Amino acid sequence: MASMLNRVLLVVLAVGVYGAAGAWLSSVVPAGAKAESVAVEAEARQAINIFFGAVMNNDEDAIAGIVAPEFQIQRANGTRYDAATYPMSELPIIAEMPELEDVVVTTEGDLMVATYNINVNETIDGKVIEAFAPRMTVFRKDDDKWLVVAHANFGSSQ
């Protein structure tokens, strides 16, 4: 348990570091970087789409069912939520399933980290969000499904 907690804390720390240096980090990832494998990338894309689908449908129960107890989200504007508050927050209004681009996935044991760019028509708190912006989503495998541990949205308000 302590080992898993340490890994989760390291991943959350990595999300914070990535957020602080998001533009810089995205510029140093090689343009041709690929996921560990086609299968891993496909699994990550499916997990990301499940997360976005629950948010798009404004489905509090579905969101609560796919976020881990240790879940945190942080947006470019500085707002943060945890597993208890995010499902009941003012969720983004997303017009259609976003396009994922430049997906890079790493895994270790039951953890999966996906960084990607997204092209989305999204409004948060009544403000249009930058359509094309990087995201980072961290997952933890729980039995046969991926739970969202952390999500970073680097799309700024326009």
mmCIF file of C-alpha atoms in Angstrom:
data_model
loop_
_atom_site.group_PDB
_atom_site.id
_atom_site.type_symbol
_atom_site.label_atom_id
_atom_site.label_comp_id
_atom_site.label_asym_id
_atom_site.label_seq_id
_atom_site.Cartn_x
_atom_site.Cartn_y
_atom_site.Cartn_z
ATOM 1 C CA MET A 1 0.000 0.000 0.000
ATOM 2 C CA ALA A 2 2.805 2.420 0.892
ATOM 3 C CA SER A 3 4.559 1.567 -2.372
ATOM 4 C CA MET A 4 1.420 2.355 -4.377
ATOM 5 C CA LEU A 5 0.883 5.563 -2.430
ATOM 6 C CA ASN A 6 4.485 6.578 -3.145
ATOM 7 C CA ARG A 7 3.976 5.902 -6.875
ATOM 8 C CA VAL A 8 0.744 7.901 -6.923
ATOM 9 C CA LEU A 9 2.431 10.778 -5.082
ATOM 10 C CA LEU A 10 5.268 10.731 -7.615
ATOM 11 C CA VAL A 11 2.760 10.834 -10.478
ATOM 12 C CA VAL A 12 0.871 13.737 -8.881
ATOM 13 C CA LEU A 13 4.200 15.530 -8.395
ATOM 14 C CA ALA A 14 4.983 14.884 -12.062
ATOM 15 C CA VAL A 15 1.634 16.450 -13.030
ATOM 16 C CA GLY A 16 2.527 19.540 -11.014
ATOM 17 C CA VAL A 17 5.955 19.779 -12.601
ATOM 18 C CA TYR A 18 4.455 19.282 -16.048
ATOM 19 C CA GLY A 19 1.899 22.013 -15.333
ATOM 20 C CA ALA A 20 4.579 24.442 -14.207
ATOM 21 C CA ALA A 21 6.646 23.802 -17.306
ATOM 22 C CA GLY A 22 3.935 22.703 -19.733
ATOM 23 C CA ALA A 23 5.001 24.768 -22.728
ATOM 24 C CA TRP A 24 8.679 24.032 -22.199
ATOM 25 C CA LEU A 25 8.143 20.304 -21.693
ATOM 26 C CA SER A 26 5.972 19.985 -24.771
ATOM 27 C CA SER A 27 8.710 21.656 -26.766
ATOM 28 C CA VAL A 28 11.378 19.140 -25.684
ATOM 29 C CA VAL A 29 9.348 15.998 -26.415
ATOM 30 C CA PRO A 30 10.556 14.805 -29.796
ATOM 31 C CA ALA A 31 8.066 15.534 -32.563
ATOM 32 C CA GLY A 32 8.088 11.858 -33.545
ATOM 33 C CA ALA A 33 7.580 10.527 -30.004
ATOM 34 C CA LYS A 34 5.248 7.544 -29.963
ATOM 35 C CA ALA A 35 3.418 5.577 -27.319
ATOM 36 C CA GLU A 36 5.026 2.423 -25.940
ATOM 37 C CA SER A 37 2.955 0.392 -28.391
ATOM 38 C CA VAL A 38 -0.049 0.695 -30.624
ATOM 39 C CA ALA A 39 -2.080 -1.390 -28.146
ATOM 40 C CA VAL A 40 -1.089 0.797 -25.190
ATOM 41 C CA GLU A 41 -1.949 3.951 -27.137
ATOM 42 C CA ALA A 42 -5.325 2.478 -28.111
ATOM 43 C CA GLU A 43 -6.026 1.601 -24.461
ATOM 44 C CA ALA A 44 -5.079 5.138 -23.387
ATOM 45 C CA ARG A 45 -7.261 6.701 -26.076
ATOM 46 C CA GLN A 46 -10.207 4.570 -24.946
ATOM 47 C CA ALA A 47 -9.695 5.537 -21.270
ATOM 48 C CA ILE A 48 -9.429 9.231 -22.204
ATOM 49 C CA ASN A 49 -12.590 9.015 -24.321
ATOM 50 C CA ILE A 50 -14.481 7.368 -21.461
ATOM 51 C CA PHE A 51 -13.446 10.262 -19.208
ATOM 52 C CA PHE A 52 -14.409 12.923 -21.757
ATOM 53 C CA GLY A 53 -17.672 11.096 -22.503
ATOM 54 C CA ALA A 54 -18.718 11.179 -18.856
ATOM 55 C CA VAL A 55 -17.842 14.886 -18.663
ATOM 56 C CA MET A 56 -19.643 15.647 -21.953
ATOM 57 C CA ASN A 57 -22.775 13.922 -20.673
ATOM 58 C CA ASN A 58 -22.559 15.874 -17.394
ATOM 59 C CA ASP A 59 -23.000 12.498 -15.682
ATOM 60 C CA GLU A 60 -21.978 12.895 -12.033
ATOM 61 C CA ASP A 61 -22.376 9.169 -11.305
ATOM 62 C CA ALA A 62 -20.272 8.129 -14.309
ATOM 63 C CA ILE A 63 -17.552 10.627 -13.380
ATOM 64 C CA ALA A 64 -17.565 9.491 -9.753
ATOM 65 C CA GLY A 65 -17.223 5.907 -11.008
ATOM 66 C CA ILE A 66 -14.092 6.586 -13.079
ATOM 67 C CA VAL A 67 -12.127 8.991 -10.887
ATOM 68 C CA ALA A 68 -9.844 7.474 -8.263
ATOM 69 C CA PRO A 69 -10.223 8.526 -4.615
ATOM 70 C CA GLU A 70 -6.920 10.424 -4.934
ATOM 71 C CA PHE A 71 -8.080 12.242 -8.101
ATOM 72 C CA GLN A 72 -7.169 15.870 -8.738
ATOM 73 C CA ILE A 73 -7.738 18.127 -11.719
ATOM 74 C CA GLN A 74 -6.071 21.449 -12.350
ATOM 75 C CA ARG A 75 -6.899 23.873 -15.116
ATOM 76 C CA ALA A 76 -4.772 26.557 -16.732
ATOM 77 C CA ASN A 77 -6.776 29.188 -14.827
ATOM 78 C CA GLY A 78 -5.678 27.633 -11.522
ATOM 79 C CA THR A 79 -8.977 26.028 -10.492
ATOM 80 C CA ARG A 80 -8.652 22.649 -8.800
ATOM 81 C CA TYR A 81 -11.049 19.914 -7.798
ATOM 82 C CA ASP A 82 -10.735 16.547 -6.111
ATOM 83 C CA ALA A 83 -12.726 13.323 -6.400
ATOM 84 C CA ALA A 84 -15.471 14.586 -4.096
ATOM 85 C CA THR A 85 -15.938 18.016 -5.669
ATOM 86 C CA TYR A 86 -15.278 17.515 -9.392
ATOM 87 C CA PRO A 87 -18.385 15.479 -10.283
ATOM 88 C CA MET A 88 -20.591 18.200 -8.741
ATOM 89 C CA SER A 89 -18.622 21.148 -10.128
ATOM 90 C CA GLU A 90 -19.631 23.248 -13.098
ATOM 91 C CA LEU A 91 -18.335 20.812 -15.694
ATOM 92 C CA PRO A 92 -17.056 21.923 -19.073
ATOM 93 C CA ILE A 93 -19.544 22.142 -21.908
ATOM 94 C CA ILE A 94 -18.025 20.140 -24.743
ATOM 95 C CA ALA A 95 -19.777 20.256 -28.122
ATOM 96 C CA GLU A 96 -18.458 16.925 -29.463
ATOM 97 C CA MET A 97 -15.911 14.253 -28.639
ATOM 98 C CA PRO A 98 -12.517 15.958 -28.871
ATOM 99 C CA GLU A 99 -9.793 14.959 -31.287
ATOM 100 C CA LEU A 100 -6.659 13.616 -29.599
ATOM 101 C CA GLU A 101 -3.364 14.368 -31.300
ATOM 102 C CA ASP A 102 0.289 13.616 -30.586
ATOM 103 C CA VAL A 103 -0.585 11.035 -27.927
ATOM 104 C CA VAL A 104 2.393 9.833 -25.887
ATOM 105 C CA VAL A 105 1.772 7.126 -23.291
ATOM 106 C CA THR A 106 4.020 5.634 -20.642
ATOM 107 C CA THR A 107 3.162 2.853 -18.239
ATOM 108 C CA GLU A 108 4.646 1.267 -15.161
ATOM 109 C CA GLY A 109 2.777 -1.492 -13.390
ATOM 110 C CA ASP A 110 -0.784 -0.322 -12.811
ATOM 111 C CA LEU A 111 -0.104 3.324 -13.758
ATOM 112 C CA MET A 112 -0.515 4.943 -17.168
ATOM 113 C CA VAL A 113 0.368 8.544 -18.053
ATOM 114 C CA ALA A 114 -0.921 10.072 -21.278
ATOM 115 C CA THR A 115 0.108 13.440 -22.659
ATOM 116 C CA TYR A 116 -1.614 14.715 -25.751
ATOM 117 C CA ASN A 117 -2.860 17.732 -27.570
ATOM 118 C CA ILE A 118 -6.552 18.174 -27.929
ATOM 119 C CA ASN A 119 -8.710 20.039 -30.374
ATOM 120 C CA VAL A 120 -12.026 20.716 -28.676
ATOM 121 C CA ASN A 121 -14.910 23.171 -28.652
ATOM 122 C CA GLU A 122 -15.131 23.712 -24.883
ATOM 123 C CA THR A 123 -16.615 26.271 -22.501
ATOM 124 C CA ILE A 124 -15.768 26.339 -18.792
ATOM 125 C CA ASP A 125 -17.540 28.688 -16.396
ATOM 126 C CA GLY A 126 -19.011 30.525 -19.387
ATOM 127 C CA LYS A 127 -15.602 31.164 -20.978
ATOM 128 C CA VAL A 128 -14.444 29.662 -24.265
ATOM 129 C CA ILE A 129 -11.275 27.635 -23.743
ATOM 130 C CA GLU A 130 -8.380 27.584 -26.170
ATOM 131 C CA ALA A 131 -9.408 24.988 -28.773
ATOM 132 C CA PHE A 132 -5.989 23.430 -29.323
ATOM 133 C CA ALA A 133 -4.022 22.868 -26.124
ATOM 134 C CA PRO A 134 -2.050 20.181 -24.295
ATOM 135 C CA ARG A 135 -3.518 17.889 -21.668
ATOM 136 C CA MET A 136 -2.111 15.285 -19.299
ATOM 137 C CA THR A 137 -4.176 12.475 -17.819
ATOM 138 C CA VAL A 138 -2.880 9.953 -15.290
ATOM 139 C CA PHE A 139 -4.647 6.625 -14.799
ATOM 140 C CA ARG A 140 -4.450 3.780 -12.278
ATOM 141 C CA LYS A 141 -5.678 0.298 -13.175
ATOM 142 C CA ASP A 142 -8.361 -0.963 -10.801
ATOM 143 C CA ASP A 143 -9.309 -4.532 -11.681
ATOM 144 C CA ASP A 144 -10.282 -4.251 -15.355
ATOM 145 C CA LYS A 145 -10.820 -0.499 -15.693
ATOM 146 C CA TRP A 146 -8.654 2.603 -15.704
ATOM 147 C CA LEU A 147 -9.439 5.179 -13.019
ATOM 148 C CA VAL A 148 -8.432 8.794 -13.581
ATOM 149 C CA VAL A 149 -5.906 9.803 -10.909
ATOM 150 C CA ALA A 150 -5.057 13.253 -12.242
ATOM 151 C CA HIS A 151 -5.925 15.486 -15.168
ATOM 152 C CA ALA A 152 -4.217 18.708 -16.216
ATOM 153 C CA ASN A 153 -5.941 21.039 -18.681
ATOM 154 C CA PHE A 154 -3.556 23.624 -20.143
ATOM 155 C CA GLY A 155 -6.184 25.319 -22.349
ATOM 156 C CA SER A 156 -6.410 28.940 -21.331
ATOM 157 C CA SER A 157 -9.546 31.080 -21.455
ATOM 158 C CA GLN A 158 -9.936 33.277 -24.493
#
